XYZ file of C-alpha atoms in Angstrom:
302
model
C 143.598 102.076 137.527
C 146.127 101.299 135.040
C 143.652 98.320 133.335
C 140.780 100.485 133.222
C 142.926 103.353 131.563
C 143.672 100.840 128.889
C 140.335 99.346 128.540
C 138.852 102.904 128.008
C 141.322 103.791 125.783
C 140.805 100.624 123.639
C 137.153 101.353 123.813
C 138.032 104.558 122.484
C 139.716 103.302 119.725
C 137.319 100.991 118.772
C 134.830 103.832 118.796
C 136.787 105.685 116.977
C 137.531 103.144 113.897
C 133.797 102.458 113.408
C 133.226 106.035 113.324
C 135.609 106.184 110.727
C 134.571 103.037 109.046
C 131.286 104.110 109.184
C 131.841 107.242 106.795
C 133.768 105.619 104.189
C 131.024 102.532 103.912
C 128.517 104.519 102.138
C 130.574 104.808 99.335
C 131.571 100.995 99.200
C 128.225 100.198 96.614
C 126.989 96.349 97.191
C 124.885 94.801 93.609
C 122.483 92.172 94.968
C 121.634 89.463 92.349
C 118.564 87.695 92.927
C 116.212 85.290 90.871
C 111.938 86.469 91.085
C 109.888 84.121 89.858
C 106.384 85.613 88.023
C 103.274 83.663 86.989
C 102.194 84.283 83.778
C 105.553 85.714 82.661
C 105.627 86.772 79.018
C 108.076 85.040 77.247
C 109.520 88.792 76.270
C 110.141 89.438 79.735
C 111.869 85.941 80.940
C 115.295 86.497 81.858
C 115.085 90.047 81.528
C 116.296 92.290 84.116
C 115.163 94.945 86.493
C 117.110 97.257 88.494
C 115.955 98.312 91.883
C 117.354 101.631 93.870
C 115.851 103.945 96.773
C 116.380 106.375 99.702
C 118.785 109.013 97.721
C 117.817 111.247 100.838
C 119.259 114.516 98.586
C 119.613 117.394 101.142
C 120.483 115.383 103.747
C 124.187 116.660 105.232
C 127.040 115.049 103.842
C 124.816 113.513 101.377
C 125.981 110.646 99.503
C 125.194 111.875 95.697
C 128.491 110.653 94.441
C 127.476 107.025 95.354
C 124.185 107.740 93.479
C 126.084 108.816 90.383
C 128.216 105.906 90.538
C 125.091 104.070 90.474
C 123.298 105.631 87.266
C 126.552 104.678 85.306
C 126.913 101.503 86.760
C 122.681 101.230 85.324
C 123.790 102.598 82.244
C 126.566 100.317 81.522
C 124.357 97.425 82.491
C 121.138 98.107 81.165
C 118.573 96.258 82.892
C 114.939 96.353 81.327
C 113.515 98.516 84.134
C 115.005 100.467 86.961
C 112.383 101.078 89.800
C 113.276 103.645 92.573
C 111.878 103.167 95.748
C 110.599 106.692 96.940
C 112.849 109.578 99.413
C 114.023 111.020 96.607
C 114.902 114.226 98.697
C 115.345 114.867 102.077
C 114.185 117.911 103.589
C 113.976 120.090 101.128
C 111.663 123.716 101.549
C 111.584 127.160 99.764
C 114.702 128.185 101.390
C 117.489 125.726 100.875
C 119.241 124.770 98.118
C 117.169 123.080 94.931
C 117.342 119.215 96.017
C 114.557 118.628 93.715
C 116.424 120.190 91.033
C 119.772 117.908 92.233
C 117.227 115.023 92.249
C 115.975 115.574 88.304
C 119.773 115.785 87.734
C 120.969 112.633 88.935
C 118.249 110.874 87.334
C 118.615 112.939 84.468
C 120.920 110.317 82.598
C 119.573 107.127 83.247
C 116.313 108.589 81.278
C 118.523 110.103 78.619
C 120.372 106.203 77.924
C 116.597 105.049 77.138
C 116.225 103.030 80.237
C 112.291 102.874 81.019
C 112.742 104.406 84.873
C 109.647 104.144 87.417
C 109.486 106.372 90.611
C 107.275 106.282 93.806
C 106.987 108.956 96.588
C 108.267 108.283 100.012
C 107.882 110.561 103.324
C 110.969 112.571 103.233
C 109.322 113.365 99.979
C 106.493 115.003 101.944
C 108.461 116.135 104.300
C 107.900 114.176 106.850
C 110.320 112.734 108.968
C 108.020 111.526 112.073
C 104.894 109.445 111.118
C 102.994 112.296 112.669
C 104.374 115.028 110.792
C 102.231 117.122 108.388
C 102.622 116.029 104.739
C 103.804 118.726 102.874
C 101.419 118.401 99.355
C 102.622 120.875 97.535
C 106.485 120.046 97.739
C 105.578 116.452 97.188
C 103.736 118.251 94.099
C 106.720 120.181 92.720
C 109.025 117.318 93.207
C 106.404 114.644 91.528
C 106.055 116.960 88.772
C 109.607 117.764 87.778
C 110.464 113.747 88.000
C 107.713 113.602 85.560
C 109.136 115.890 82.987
C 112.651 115.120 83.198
C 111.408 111.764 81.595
C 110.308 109.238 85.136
C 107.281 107.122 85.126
C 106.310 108.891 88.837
C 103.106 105.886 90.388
C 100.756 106.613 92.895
C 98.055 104.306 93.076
C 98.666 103.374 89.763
C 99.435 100.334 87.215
C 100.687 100.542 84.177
C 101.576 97.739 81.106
C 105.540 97.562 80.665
C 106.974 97.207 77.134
C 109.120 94.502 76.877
C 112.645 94.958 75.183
C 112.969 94.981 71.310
C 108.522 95.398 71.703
C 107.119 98.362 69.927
C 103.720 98.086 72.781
C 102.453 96.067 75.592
C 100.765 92.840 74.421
C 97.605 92.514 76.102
C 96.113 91.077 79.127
C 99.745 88.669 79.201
C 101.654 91.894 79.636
C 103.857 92.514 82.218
C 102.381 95.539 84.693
C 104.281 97.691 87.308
C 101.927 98.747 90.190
C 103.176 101.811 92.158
C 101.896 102.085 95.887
C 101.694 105.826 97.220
C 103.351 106.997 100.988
C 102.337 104.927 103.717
C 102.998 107.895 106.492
C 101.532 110.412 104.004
C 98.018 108.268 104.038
C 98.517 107.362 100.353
C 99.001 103.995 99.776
C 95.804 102.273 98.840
C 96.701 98.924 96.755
C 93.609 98.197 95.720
C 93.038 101.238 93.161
C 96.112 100.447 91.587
C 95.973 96.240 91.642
C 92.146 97.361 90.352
C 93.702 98.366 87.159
C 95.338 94.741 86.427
C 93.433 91.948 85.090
C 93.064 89.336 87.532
C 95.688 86.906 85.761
C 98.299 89.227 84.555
C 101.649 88.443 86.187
C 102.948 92.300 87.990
C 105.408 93.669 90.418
C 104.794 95.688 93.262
C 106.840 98.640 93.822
C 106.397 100.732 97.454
C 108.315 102.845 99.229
C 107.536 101.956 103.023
C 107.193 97.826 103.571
C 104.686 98.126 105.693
C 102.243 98.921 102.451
C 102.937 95.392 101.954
C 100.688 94.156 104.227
C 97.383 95.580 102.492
C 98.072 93.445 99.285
C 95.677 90.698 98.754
C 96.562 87.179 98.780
C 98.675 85.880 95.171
C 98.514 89.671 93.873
C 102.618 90.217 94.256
C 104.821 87.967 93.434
C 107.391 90.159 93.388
C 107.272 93.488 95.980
C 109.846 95.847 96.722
C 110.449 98.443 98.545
C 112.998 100.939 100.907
C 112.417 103.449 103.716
C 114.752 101.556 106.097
C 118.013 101.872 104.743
C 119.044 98.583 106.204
C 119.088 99.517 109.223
C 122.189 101.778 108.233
C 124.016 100.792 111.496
C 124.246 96.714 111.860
C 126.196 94.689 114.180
C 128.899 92.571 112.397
C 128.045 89.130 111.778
C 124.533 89.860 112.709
C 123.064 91.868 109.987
C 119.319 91.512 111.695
C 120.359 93.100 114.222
C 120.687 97.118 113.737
C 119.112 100.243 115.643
C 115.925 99.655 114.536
C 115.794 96.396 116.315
C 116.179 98.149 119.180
C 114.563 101.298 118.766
C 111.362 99.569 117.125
C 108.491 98.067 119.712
C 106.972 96.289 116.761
C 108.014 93.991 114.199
C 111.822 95.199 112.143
C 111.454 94.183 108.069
C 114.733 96.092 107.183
C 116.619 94.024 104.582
C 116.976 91.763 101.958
C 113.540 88.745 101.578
C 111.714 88.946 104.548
C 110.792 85.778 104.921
C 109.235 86.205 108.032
C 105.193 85.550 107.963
C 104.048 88.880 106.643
C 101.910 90.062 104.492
C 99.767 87.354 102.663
C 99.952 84.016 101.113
C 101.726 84.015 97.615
C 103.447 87.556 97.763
C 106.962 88.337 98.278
C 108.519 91.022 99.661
C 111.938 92.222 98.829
C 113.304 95.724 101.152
C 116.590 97.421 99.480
C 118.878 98.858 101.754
C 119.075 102.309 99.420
C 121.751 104.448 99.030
C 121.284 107.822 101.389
C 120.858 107.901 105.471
C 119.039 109.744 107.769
C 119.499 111.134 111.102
C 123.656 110.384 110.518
C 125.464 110.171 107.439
C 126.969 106.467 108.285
C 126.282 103.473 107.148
C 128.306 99.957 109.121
C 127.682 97.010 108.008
C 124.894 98.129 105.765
C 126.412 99.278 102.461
C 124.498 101.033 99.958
C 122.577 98.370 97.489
C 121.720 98.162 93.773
C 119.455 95.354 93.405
C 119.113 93.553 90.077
C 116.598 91.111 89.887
C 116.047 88.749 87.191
C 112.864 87.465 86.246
C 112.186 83.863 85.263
C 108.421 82.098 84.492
C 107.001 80.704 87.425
C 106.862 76.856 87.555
């Protein structure tokens, strides 16, 4: 009886110090270098580099906006080109809680105001919709779309648009580099092929989504680089074995939580990139699965 008291105690303890680990770990903030390669990149735009955040998840309890604001001056100090966020802006918000779409346009607020070109998608906590079945809330989604908009946020859905290069006073033609924005996969919006419609056939892009599965409706050699959130790394991982998290478990179908999946998905010639974000759901702990900046820099394709 003795041994089993112990082991259940030590279990206990164990328990106990991920629980705790698990609370302070959102606010440990991981910056991901990586190299994407782009056909057809402008010389302008080689070596330049762009910033990639997502999931702030504002509204959800114990929210982590102090590891968000950390971020924007970490962006500001650095000063990438671009800095792409990933969609779930809020959480859950509705008429009668506190403005998280106000506390959204606030935290974004400065990275707009240090003349940093920032580009926004929608994600399905910005509908609020936290099942795949739930009803999209429109107008919300709306309000929250809008005030992104005017704070000074390039807000895509379904939509391409020619990127200025650094020190450039315009975009330079059909060689210019173009951002594509996918709308919510659980909200029925994303439809690639209205927004890759608007690029010319040769022009090098990115991709930027919230959910990964919108990845898979891209046509062959029409993303070179992708990215997207939604999955927030998994948020719980087991040490040592970052592939394996809740959602492996949880999931019947295939798991594209983190980092390149390099898995076969999606089609030939198109990469795919998920960022872990910064917010949770569900709990507010992260193990394993820090919050992650991504900055990416961009070289010519060979």
């Amino acid at each position: 009886m003795k041994s089993l008291k112990y082991i259940l105690l030590s279990l206990l303890g164990v328990v106990s110090l991920l629980a705790i680990w698990g609370l302070l770990e959102p606010y440990i903030i991981d910056t991901e270098e990586e190299v994407a390669e782009i056909p057809n990149l402008p010389n302008s735009w080689d070596g330049q580099r762009v910033a990639v955040i997502a999931d702030w998840q504002i509204g959800m309890w114990l929210g982590n906006t102090s590891a968000i604001k950390r971020i924007v001056d970490q962006l500001i100090r650095e000063r990438p080109a671009l800095v792409l966020i990933a969609g779930d802006f809020i959480y859950h918000a509705d008429q009668g809680e506190d403005n998280e779409i106000g506390k959204a346009v606030e935290l974004v607020r400065p990275l707009v105001a240090a003349g940093i070109p920032t580009y926004g998608v929608l994600g399905n906590h910005d509908y609020a919709m936290d099942a795949k079945t739930a009803p999209p809330n429109e107008q919300l989604a709306g309000e929250l779309y809008a005030a992104l908009e005017q704070v000074g946020v390039d807000m895509l859905q379904n939509e391409a648009v020619a990127l200025v290069a650094p020190g450039d006073q315009q975009p330079t033609g059909e060689t210019s580099l173009y951002l594509v924005g996918i709308g919510s996969r659980w909200a029925n919006k994303d439809n690639p092929a209205i927004a890759l419609s608007q690029v010319p056939k040769t022009a090098p892009r990115l991709v930027l989504m919230h959910h990964p599965d919108s990845f898979e409706k891209l046509p062959a050699n029409t993303a070179p680089l992708s990215v997207a959130g939604h999955t927030h790394g998994g948020q719980v991982r087991l040490p040592f074995l970052p592939e394996w998290s809740w959602m492996t478990f949880v999931r019947e179908d295939q798991v594209h939580t983190d980092g390149w999946i390099e898995v076969s998905f999606g089609q030939p010639g198109n990469h795919l990139y998920v960022n872990r974000g910064i917010g949770f759901s569900i709990a507010p702990i992260r193990i394993n699965c820090p919050p992650e900046v991504t900055l990416f820099t961009l070289q010519a394709a060979s």
